[in-house]
Short mmCIF file of C-alpha atoms and ligand atoms in Angstrom, two decimals:
data_model
loop_
_atom_site.label_atom_id
_atom_site.label_comp_id
_atom_site.label_asym_id
_atom_site.label_seq_id
_atom_site.Cartn_x
_atom_site.Cartn_y
_atom_site.Cartn_z
CA MET A 118 -82.18 108.27 32.63
CA ALA A 119 -81.37 105.68 29.99
CA ILE A 120 -81.08 102.14 31.30
CA ASP A 121 -78.76 100.44 28.91
CA PHE A 122 -77.02 97.16 29.69
CA THR A 123 -75.19 96.90 26.39
CA LEU A 124 -71.47 97.55 26.12
CA THR A 125 -69.87 99.91 23.62
CA PRO A 126 -67.86 98.06 20.93
CA GLU A 127 -64.63 99.20 22.65
CA LEU A 128 -65.69 97.72 25.99
CA GLU A 129 -67.02 94.55 24.42
CA ASP A 130 -63.61 94.24 22.79
CA ILE A 131 -61.93 94.57 26.20
CA ARG A 132 -64.20 91.93 27.69
CA VAL A 133 -63.49 89.51 24.85
CA ARG A 134 -59.76 90.18 25.13
CA VAL A 135 -59.73 89.60 28.90
CA ARG A 136 -61.63 86.34 28.46
CA GLY A 137 -59.24 85.23 25.70
CA PHE A 138 -56.21 86.22 27.75
CA VAL A 139 -57.46 84.29 30.77
CA ASP A 140 -58.10 81.21 28.62
CA ASP A 141 -54.92 81.38 26.57
CA VAL A 142 -52.37 82.64 29.08
CA VAL A 143 -53.53 82.51 32.72
CA ARG A 144 -55.17 79.07 32.70
CA PRO A 145 -52.22 77.36 31.01
CA GLY A 146 -49.86 79.15 33.42
CA GLU A 147 -51.85 77.96 36.42
CA ASP A 148 -52.01 74.44 34.98
CA GLU A 149 -48.24 74.42 34.53
CA ILE A 150 -47.76 75.50 38.15
CA ALA A 151 -50.20 72.84 39.39
CA ALA A 152 -48.75 70.08 37.23
CA THR A 153 -45.08 70.58 38.11
CA THR A 154 -44.12 68.75 41.29
CA GLY A 155 -41.32 70.41 43.21
CA LEU A 156 -41.52 73.57 41.13
CA SER A 157 -38.60 75.80 42.12
CA ARG A 158 -39.31 79.31 43.33
CA GLN A 159 -37.34 80.59 40.36
CA ASP A 160 -39.58 78.73 37.90
CA TYR A 161 -42.70 79.76 39.81
CA LEU A 162 -41.71 83.40 39.51
CA ARG A 163 -40.74 82.96 35.86
CA ILE A 164 -44.26 81.71 35.06
CA LEU A 165 -45.97 84.38 37.16
CA LEU A 166 -43.95 87.32 35.91
CA GLY A 167 -44.13 86.02 32.35
CA MET A 168 -47.92 86.18 32.52
CA ARG A 169 -47.77 89.72 33.89
CA LYS A 170 -45.40 90.78 31.12
CA GLN A 171 -47.81 89.46 28.51
CA ALA A 172 -50.78 91.21 30.16
CA ARG A 173 -48.92 94.48 29.99
CA GLU A 174 -47.88 93.96 26.40
CA VAL A 175 -51.48 93.43 25.28
CA GLY A 176 -52.75 96.40 27.30
CA LEU A 177 -54.65 94.43 29.94
CA TRP A 178 -52.96 96.03 32.90
CA LEU A 179 -54.34 98.03 35.84
CA PRO A 180 -57.94 98.15 34.61
CA HIS A 181 -58.93 100.25 37.64
CA MET A 182 -56.26 102.96 37.30
CA PRO A 183 -56.26 106.12 35.18
CA GLU A 184 -54.28 106.10 31.97
CA GLU A 185 -51.72 108.58 33.35
CA TRP A 186 -50.77 105.90 35.86
CA GLY A 187 -50.39 103.27 33.16
CA GLY A 188 -53.91 101.90 33.63
CA MET A 189 -56.87 101.23 31.37
CA GLY A 190 -58.88 104.09 32.88
CA LEU A 191 -62.06 102.06 33.35
CA GLY A 192 -64.95 103.11 35.57
CA HIS A 193 -66.40 100.74 38.15
CA VAL A 194 -69.15 99.39 35.89
CA GLU A 195 -66.53 98.58 33.28
CA LEU A 196 -64.19 97.20 35.90
CA ALA A 197 -66.93 94.80 36.99
CA MET A 198 -66.81 93.01 33.67
CA VAL A 199 -63.00 92.79 33.71
CA GLN A 200 -62.84 91.45 37.28
CA ALA A 201 -65.69 89.03 36.61
CA GLU A 202 -63.67 87.54 33.74
CA ALA A 203 -60.24 87.69 35.39
CA ALA A 204 -61.34 86.07 38.66
CA LYS A 205 -62.49 82.90 36.92
CA THR A 206 -58.89 81.89 37.56
CA ARG A 207 -57.07 82.20 40.87
CA LEU A 208 -54.23 84.29 39.47
CA GLY A 209 -56.18 86.32 36.88
CA PRO A 210 -56.59 89.51 38.96
CA TRP A 211 -52.95 89.35 40.08
CA VAL A 212 -51.74 88.95 36.51
CA LEU A 213 -53.72 92.05 35.49
CA ASN A 214 -52.44 93.85 38.64
CA CYS A 215 -55.93 94.48 40.04
CA GLN A 216 -55.85 92.14 43.04
CA ALA A 217 -56.62 92.82 46.69
CA PRO A 218 -55.16 94.47 48.68
CA ASP A 219 -52.93 96.34 46.19
CA GLU A 220 -55.93 97.47 44.18
CA GLY A 221 -57.60 99.17 47.17
CA ASN A 222 -54.28 100.62 48.27
CA MET A 223 -53.72 102.10 44.81
CA HIS A 224 -57.10 103.88 45.01
CA THR A 225 -56.20 105.08 48.49
CA LEU A 226 -52.81 106.44 47.49
CA LEU A 227 -54.24 108.03 44.36
CA HIS A 228 -56.84 109.95 46.34
CA TRP A 229 -55.04 110.62 49.63
CA GLY A 230 -51.33 110.55 48.82
CA THR A 231 -49.08 113.60 48.45
CA GLU A 232 -47.16 113.89 45.19
CA GLU A 233 -44.04 112.45 46.87
CA GLN A 234 -46.00 109.56 48.39
CA LYS A 235 -47.54 108.79 45.02
CA GLU A 236 -44.17 108.72 43.27
CA GLN A 237 -42.54 106.62 45.98
CA TYR A 238 -45.35 104.13 46.66
CA LEU A 239 -48.12 104.31 44.06
CA ARG A 240 -45.81 104.35 41.03
CA PRO A 241 -44.07 101.03 41.84
CA LEU A 242 -47.41 99.42 42.74
CA CYS A 243 -48.68 100.39 39.31
CA GLU A 244 -45.46 99.16 37.71
CA GLY A 245 -45.91 95.85 39.53
CA THR A 246 -42.47 96.14 41.12
CA LYS A 247 -43.74 96.52 44.69
CA ALA A 248 -46.50 94.93 46.77
CA SER A 249 -48.46 96.35 49.70
CA CYS A 250 -50.74 95.49 52.58
CA PHE A 251 -53.38 97.27 54.64
CA ALA A 252 -53.03 96.81 58.40
CA MET A 253 -56.02 97.65 60.55
CA THR A 254 -57.41 94.59 62.39
CA GLU A 255 -56.11 93.70 65.87
CA PRO A 256 -56.49 90.42 67.77
CA GLU A 257 -57.38 92.09 71.08
CA VAL A 258 -60.38 94.15 69.92
CA ALA A 259 -63.30 93.69 67.53
CA GLY A 260 -62.17 94.49 63.99
CA SER A 261 -65.80 95.37 63.22
CA ASP A 262 -65.44 98.52 65.31
CA PRO A 263 -62.32 100.52 64.34
CA THR A 264 -63.00 103.05 67.12
CA LEU A 265 -61.59 100.35 69.44
CA ILE A 266 -58.16 100.25 67.78
CA GLN A 267 -55.44 100.09 70.44
CA SER A 268 -52.24 100.40 68.41
CA ARG A 269 -50.93 103.87 69.17
CA ALA A 270 -48.66 106.49 67.71
CA TYR A 271 -47.22 109.50 69.51
CA GLN A 272 -45.27 112.30 67.96
CA ASP A 273 -41.58 112.72 68.76
CA GLY A 274 -40.09 115.66 66.87
CA ASP A 275 -40.62 115.09 63.18
CA GLU A 276 -41.24 111.40 63.69
CA TRP A 277 -44.09 109.25 64.98
CA VAL A 278 -43.37 106.35 67.30
CA ILE A 279 -45.78 103.44 66.93
CA ASN A 280 -46.54 100.47 69.16
CA GLY A 281 -49.23 97.91 68.53
CA HIS A 282 -50.38 94.53 67.34
CA LYS A 283 -52.16 93.58 64.10
CA TRP A 284 -53.29 90.36 62.54
CA PHE A 285 -54.84 88.94 59.42
CA ILE A 286 -52.83 91.40 57.38
CA SER A 287 -53.16 90.02 53.87
CA ASN A 288 -50.03 90.09 51.75
CA ALA A 289 -47.85 91.44 54.61
CA HIS A 290 -45.36 88.62 54.14
CA ARG A 291 -44.60 89.76 50.59
CA ALA A 292 -45.32 93.47 50.95
CA ASN A 293 -42.75 96.23 50.52
CA PHE A 294 -44.89 98.65 52.49
CA ALA A 295 -48.03 98.81 54.61
CA ILE A 296 -50.77 101.33 55.04
CA LEU A 297 -51.10 101.14 58.81
CA ILE A 298 -54.07 102.43 60.80
CA VAL A 299 -53.34 103.42 64.42
CA ARG A 300 -54.71 105.68 67.10
CA THR A 301 -53.15 109.15 67.27
CA GLU A 302 -55.83 111.26 68.96
CA ASP A 303 -56.64 110.93 72.66
CA ASP A 304 -59.81 112.92 72.80
CA PRO A 305 -61.30 113.35 69.34
CA ASP A 306 -64.57 115.21 68.73
CA LEU A 307 -65.93 112.05 67.15
CA PRO A 308 -64.85 108.52 68.14
CA GLN A 309 -64.24 107.85 64.42
CA ALA A 310 -61.64 110.64 64.29
CA ALA A 311 -59.11 108.97 66.64
CA ASN A 312 -57.12 107.09 64.01
CA SER A 313 -54.58 108.12 61.41
CA ALA A 314 -52.93 106.26 58.54
CA PHE A 315 -49.19 105.87 58.01
CA ILE A 316 -47.14 104.40 55.22
CA VAL A 317 -44.59 101.99 56.69
CA ASP A 318 -41.70 100.57 54.69
CA ILE A 319 -41.20 96.83 55.08
CA PRO A 320 -38.80 95.80 56.46
CA SER A 321 -38.49 98.46 59.16
CA GLU A 322 -37.01 98.22 62.62
CA GLY A 323 -39.92 97.72 65.01
CA TRP A 324 -42.18 95.95 62.46
CA THR A 325 -42.02 92.19 63.09
CA GLU A 326 -43.96 89.50 61.31
CA VAL A 327 -44.78 86.98 64.06
CA ARG A 328 -46.31 84.36 61.77
CA GLU A 329 -48.62 83.78 58.88
CA VAL A 330 -51.87 82.73 60.53
CA GLU A 331 -52.98 79.19 59.77
CA THR A 332 -56.53 79.38 58.38
CA MET A 333 -59.09 76.99 56.96
CA HIS A 334 -57.69 77.76 53.51
CA GLY A 335 -54.07 77.22 54.46
CA SER A 336 -51.14 78.85 56.17
CA THR A 337 -50.11 81.62 53.84
CA GLY A 338 -51.38 85.05 53.10
CA HIS A 339 -52.48 86.68 56.36
CA SER A 340 -49.86 87.74 58.88
CA GLU A 341 -49.72 88.65 62.52
CA ILE A 342 -47.54 91.72 63.10
CA ARG A 343 -45.93 93.08 66.29
CA ILE A 344 -45.10 96.77 66.21
CA GLU A 345 -42.57 97.95 68.79
CA ASP A 346 -41.18 101.47 68.86
CA LEU A 347 -41.48 101.73 65.11
CA ARG A 348 -40.35 105.18 63.97
CA VAL A 349 -42.07 106.73 60.98
CA ALA A 350 -41.26 110.14 59.52
CA ALA A 351 -44.07 112.70 59.80
CA ASP A 352 -44.34 112.98 56.02
CA LYS A 353 -45.32 109.28 55.91
CA MET A 354 -48.72 110.09 57.37
CA LEU A 355 -51.30 109.37 54.67
CA GLY A 356 -54.14 111.88 54.78
CA GLY A 357 -54.49 114.14 57.78
CA ARG A 358 -54.46 113.52 61.52
CA GLY A 359 -57.59 111.70 62.60
CA GLU A 360 -58.54 110.82 59.03
CA GLY A 361 -57.64 107.14 59.29
CA HIS A 362 -61.24 106.01 59.63
CA LEU A 363 -62.42 108.17 56.76
CA LEU A 364 -59.60 106.89 54.58
CA GLY A 365 -60.42 103.28 55.55
CA GLN A 366 -64.07 103.77 54.70
CA SER A 367 -63.44 105.47 51.37
CA ARG A 368 -60.98 102.69 50.52
CA LEU A 369 -63.36 99.94 51.52
CA GLY A 370 -66.32 101.01 49.36
CA PRO A 371 -64.75 100.31 45.95
CA ALA A 372 -62.55 97.55 47.42
CA ARG A 373 -65.61 95.69 48.74
CA LEU A 374 -67.31 96.01 45.39
CA ALA A 375 -64.21 94.72 43.62
CA HIS A 376 -64.40 91.65 45.90
CA CYS A 377 -68.03 91.21 44.78
CA MET A 378 -66.98 91.37 41.14
CA ARG A 379 -64.45 88.58 41.72
CA TRP A 380 -66.98 86.57 43.75
CA ILE A 381 -69.41 86.76 40.83
CA ALA A 382 -66.74 85.05 38.71
CA GLN A 383 -66.37 82.31 41.32
CA ALA A 384 -70.14 81.86 41.67
CA GLU A 385 -70.54 81.62 37.91
CA MET A 386 -67.82 78.98 37.75
CA ALA A 387 -69.56 76.98 40.49
CA LEU A 388 -72.90 77.22 38.68
CA ASP A 389 -71.35 76.19 35.35
CA MET A 390 -69.79 73.19 37.07
CA MET A 391 -73.10 72.35 38.76
CA VAL A 392 -74.95 72.32 35.44
CA ASP A 393 -72.23 70.34 33.71
CA ARG A 394 -72.24 67.70 36.41
CA ALA A 395 -76.04 67.52 36.43
CA LEU A 396 -76.05 66.98 32.66
CA ASN A 397 -73.52 64.16 32.87
CA ARG A 398 -74.34 62.22 36.02
CA TYR A 399 -76.93 59.45 35.85
CA ALA A 400 -78.79 57.99 38.86
CA HIS A 401 -82.14 56.32 39.54
CA GLY A 402 -83.22 56.16 35.93
CA SER A 403 -82.39 59.67 34.74
CA LEU A 404 -79.73 62.36 34.60
CA LEU A 405 -79.40 64.54 37.69
CA ALA A 406 -80.47 67.48 35.51
CA GLU A 407 -83.86 65.81 35.07
CA LYS A 408 -84.58 65.65 38.80
CA GLN A 409 -86.62 68.42 40.34
CA GLY A 410 -84.46 68.64 43.49
CA ILE A 411 -81.43 69.39 41.31
CA GLN A 412 -83.37 71.73 39.02
CA TRP A 413 -84.32 73.85 42.04
CA MET A 414 -80.70 74.10 43.10
CA ILE A 415 -79.75 75.26 39.61
CA ALA A 416 -82.68 77.69 39.44
CA ASP A 417 -82.02 79.19 42.88
CA SER A 418 -78.34 79.64 42.05
CA THR A 419 -79.18 81.24 38.71
CA MET A 420 -81.57 83.72 40.31
CA GLU A 421 -79.09 84.59 43.02
CA LEU A 422 -76.29 85.13 40.53
CA TYR A 423 -78.56 87.37 38.48
CA GLN A 424 -79.42 89.43 41.57
CA ALA A 425 -75.73 89.61 42.47
CA LYS A 426 -74.83 90.95 39.04
CA LEU A 427 -77.56 93.59 39.08
CA MET A 428 -76.62 94.76 42.57
CA VAL A 429 -72.95 95.04 41.67
CA LEU A 430 -73.67 96.89 38.43
CA HIS A 431 -75.98 99.33 40.18
CA ALA A 432 -73.57 100.01 43.06
CA ALA A 433 -70.78 100.49 40.50
CA TYR A 434 -72.98 102.89 38.55
CA ARG A 435 -73.53 104.92 41.72
CA ILE A 436 -69.80 105.13 42.42
CA ASP A 437 -69.08 106.15 38.83
CA ASN A 438 -71.75 108.86 38.97
CA LYS A 439 -70.52 110.27 42.29
CA LEU A 440 -73.76 109.31 44.04
CA ASP A 441 -73.76 108.10 47.63
CA PHE A 442 -72.97 104.40 47.38
CA LYS A 443 -72.56 103.24 50.98
CA SER A 444 -75.87 101.39 51.25
CA GLU A 445 -75.72 99.87 47.80
CA VAL A 446 -72.17 98.59 48.34
CA SER A 447 -73.16 97.24 51.77
CA MET A 448 -76.16 95.43 50.32
CA ALA A 449 -74.13 94.07 47.42
CA LYS A 450 -71.29 92.94 49.68
CA HIS A 451 -73.65 91.13 52.04
CA PHE A 452 -75.75 89.57 49.31
CA VAL A 453 -72.96 88.46 46.99
CA ALA A 454 -70.85 87.02 49.82
CA ASN A 455 -73.78 84.90 51.00
CA ALA A 456 -74.95 83.92 47.50
CA LEU A 457 -71.40 82.82 46.70
CA GLY A 458 -71.35 80.46 49.69
CA ARG A 459 -74.77 79.02 48.85
CA ILE A 460 -73.98 78.50 45.15
CA ILE A 461 -70.65 76.78 45.80
CA ASP A 462 -72.31 74.66 48.48
CA ARG A 463 -75.02 73.51 46.05
CA SER A 464 -72.41 72.78 43.42
CA ILE A 465 -70.50 70.61 45.90
CA GLN A 466 -73.78 68.84 46.73
CA VAL A 467 -74.48 68.06 43.07
CA HIS A 468 -70.92 66.77 42.64
CA GLY A 469 -71.22 64.44 45.64
CA ALA A 470 -67.92 63.06 46.92
CA LEU A 471 -66.09 64.58 43.96
CA GLY A 472 -67.18 68.04 45.12
CA TYR A 473 -65.75 67.36 48.56
CA SER A 474 -62.45 66.22 47.10
CA THR A 475 -59.68 68.49 45.97
CA ASP A 476 -59.91 67.04 42.45
CA THR A 477 -62.12 70.02 41.56
CA PRO A 478 -61.55 73.65 42.67
CA LEU A 479 -64.86 73.65 44.57
CA ALA A 480 -63.44 72.70 47.98
CA SER A 481 -60.88 75.49 47.84
CA MET A 482 -63.49 77.95 46.55
CA TYR A 483 -65.76 77.03 49.48
CA GLN A 484 -63.01 77.69 52.02
CA HIS A 485 -62.34 81.11 50.53
CA ALA A 486 -66.05 81.90 50.26
CA ARG A 487 -66.43 81.51 54.01
CA TRP A 488 -64.29 84.52 54.87
CA ALA A 489 -66.33 86.68 52.51
CA ARG A 490 -69.09 86.84 55.12
CA PHE A 491 -67.02 88.69 57.73
CA ALA A 492 -63.85 90.16 56.18
CA ASP A 493 -64.27 93.76 54.97
CA GLY A 494 -67.35 94.09 57.14
CA ALA A 495 -69.21 91.22 58.81
CA ASP A 496 -72.71 90.37 57.58
CA GLU A 497 -74.31 91.68 60.75
CA VAL A 498 -72.47 95.00 60.62
CA HIS A 499 -73.66 95.58 57.06
CA GLN A 500 -77.17 94.62 58.14
CA MET A 501 -76.94 97.06 61.04
CA ARG A 502 -75.95 99.91 58.72
CA ILE A 503 -78.54 99.00 56.08
CA ASP A 504 -81.22 98.93 58.77
CA GLN A 505 -80.10 102.34 60.11
CA ARG A 506 -80.29 103.91 56.67
CA THR A 507 -83.68 102.35 55.94
CA ILE A 508 -85.17 103.68 59.17
CA ALA A 509 -83.60 107.09 58.55
CA ALA A 510 -85.05 107.15 55.02
CA TYR A 511 -88.49 106.29 56.39
CA LYS A 512 -88.26 108.99 59.04
CA ASP A 513 -87.10 111.58 56.49
CA THR A 514 -89.46 110.81 53.64
CA GLY A 515 -92.23 108.59 55.02
CA SER A 516 -90.97 105.70 52.89
CA ALA A 517 -88.06 103.27 52.75
CA ARG A 518 -87.92 103.72 48.97
CA THR A 519 -84.69 105.74 48.83
CA ALA A 520 -82.92 103.11 50.94
CA THR A 521 -83.72 100.38 48.43
CA GLY A 522 -81.27 101.63 45.83
CA ASP A 523 -83.22 104.85 45.17
CA LEU A 524 -84.36 103.28 41.91
CA LEU A 525 -87.16 104.35 39.60
CA LEU A 526 -89.60 101.76 40.93
C1 LIG B 857 -59.06 86.11 54.82
C2 LIG B 857 -59.05 87.39 55.61
C3 LIG B 857 -58.30 88.48 55.17
C4 LIG B 857 -58.25 89.65 55.92
N1 LIG B 857 -57.44 90.68 55.50
C5 LIG B 857 -57.30 91.78 56.29
C6 LIG B 857 -56.35 92.80 55.94
O1 LIG B 857 -55.67 92.72 54.92
N2 LIG B 857 -56.21 93.86 56.76
C7 LIG B 857 -56.93 93.99 57.91
O2 LIG B 857 -56.76 94.98 58.62
N3 LIG B 857 -57.84 93.02 58.27
C8 LIG B 857 -58.03 91.92 57.50
N4 LIG B 857 -58.90 90.93 57.86
C9 LIG B 857 -59.67 91.07 59.10
C10 LIG B 857 -61.12 91.40 58.83
O3 LIG B 857 -61.25 92.67 58.27
C11 LIG B 857 -61.86 91.21 60.17
O4 LIG B 857 -61.96 89.81 60.36
C12 LIG B 857 -63.23 91.83 60.18
O5 LIG B 857 -63.16 93.24 60.16
C13 LIG B 857 -64.00 91.42 61.46
O6 LIG B 857 -63.26 91.68 62.60
P1 LIG B 857 -62.98 90.53 63.67
O7 LIG B 857 -62.44 89.35 62.98
O8 LIG B 857 -62.19 91.11 64.78
O9 LIG B 857 -64.41 90.09 64.18
P2 LIG B 857 -65.27 90.84 65.31
O10 LIG B 857 -65.31 92.29 65.05
O11 LIG B 857 -64.82 90.37 66.62
O12 LIG B 857 -66.70 90.25 64.98
C14 LIG B 857 -67.01 88.86 65.19
C15 LIG B 857 -68.45 88.65 64.82
O13 LIG B 857 -69.26 89.42 65.69
C16 LIG B 857 -70.44 89.79 65.03
N5 LIG B 857 -70.63 91.23 65.14
C17 LIG B 857 -69.71 92.22 65.16
N6 LIG B 857 -70.31 93.42 65.28
C18 LIG B 857 -71.63 93.18 65.36
C19 LIG B 857 -72.78 94.01 65.47
N7 LIG B 857 -72.68 95.34 65.55
N8 LIG B 857 -74.00 93.41 65.50
C20 LIG B 857 -74.11 92.06 65.41
N9 LIG B 857 -73.07 91.24 65.28
C21 LIG B 857 -71.84 91.79 65.24
C22 LIG B 857 -70.29 89.34 63.58
O14 LIG B 857 -70.94 88.10 63.40
C23 LIG B 857 -68.81 89.14 63.42
O15 LIG B 857 -68.47 88.17 62.43
C24 LIG B 857 -58.99 89.76 57.12
C25 LIG B 857 -59.76 88.67 57.54
C26 LIG B 857 -59.78 87.50 56.82
C27 LIG B 857 -60.58 86.34 57.32
#
């Protein structure tokens, strides 16, 4: 096996172009939005859609999708470098149409959708004319354990009738459709085979948005949904009966890693800001950068970011090469989410009161970093699975080696 961390000239060109596009188009667009008080919705959309139009014109559109769907046809390793550039701005991934949750839903529809479902739902997602959400978590039961899902569907002729309650459904407020996970099987062979997935048009009678949940990063983005006697045609089931869990898991692997790629961008921004501040702030006879306490914060953050990048690249390599990636994605998701929080926290510390203010993006980044430790799999659930696989590897082979990335060492 050749270990080669260099990029082909074509990919290096893409990376340079994404970076240039983010600097020349996305950042100025974001600045314009931030600087205009009382910006009308019309102007807001004009700026947003204008950026998307430009991304499409220069071929930086749908990096994660195959070319036949209008995408750039990149693998996960290659996608890592695009996401890690794009996510240095808040809107970058959205402008390139590779943002959560649409990105994960596109993968899901591509792999599980029928031809009709792909044309009706995947095509407009790829065109950027529709938005989607993924609705699984419920307030009444632990989201960490989807076998507990209570929302139910029963079949009535060639329709399914669904009742239930969901919350924290990202993007539901703006979405044109949802991929909804509910219980359809009463007595499955395996507890994981109780749920099925449905595509639900929004709006639909019986699908009610109760509110957008107020969170520590604001009041938009994540909705509570009541589902009452919602009728869905049988051909809107995505995948087969009882395959909802499987579909969720296969969606979450690459989607979790894509989060990690974007978190790397955020962590790198926080580290850059930390270094810049340390080089420019003077106290007690020297620059902060000359003080050992600050140097350790910079060094620890650098090492953690390096580990994060290697873990993401290796997990992406495993996905691209059709190798089992569950453990590697779990380890990456857990590590990068936690490293992100620590690095932003240190950067805030080095900035002092400025870091706590909203004059820099750090405060907002910190609020978002907090959810990374439990959304898409809580830390402890990933640790539980990693532990299970490590013990299984030891029992099977007499060593934990294969559970540690199955690397050459
Ligand atoms: C910003 C944000 C966006 C989200 N977007 C979506 C979305 O689009 N769609 C969607 O369906 N959901 C979404 N969620 C929900 C998210 O997926 C859930 O929060 C997550 O799955 C955890 O479920 P829970 O909140 O019910 O916590 P619980 O499952 O109740 O867990 C609470 C805590 O218990 C601990 N815990 C759980 N299991 C174990 C265990 N086995 N061992 C030890 N400790 C354990 C962990 O510390 C965990 O944090 C989002 C959440 C957030 C914050």
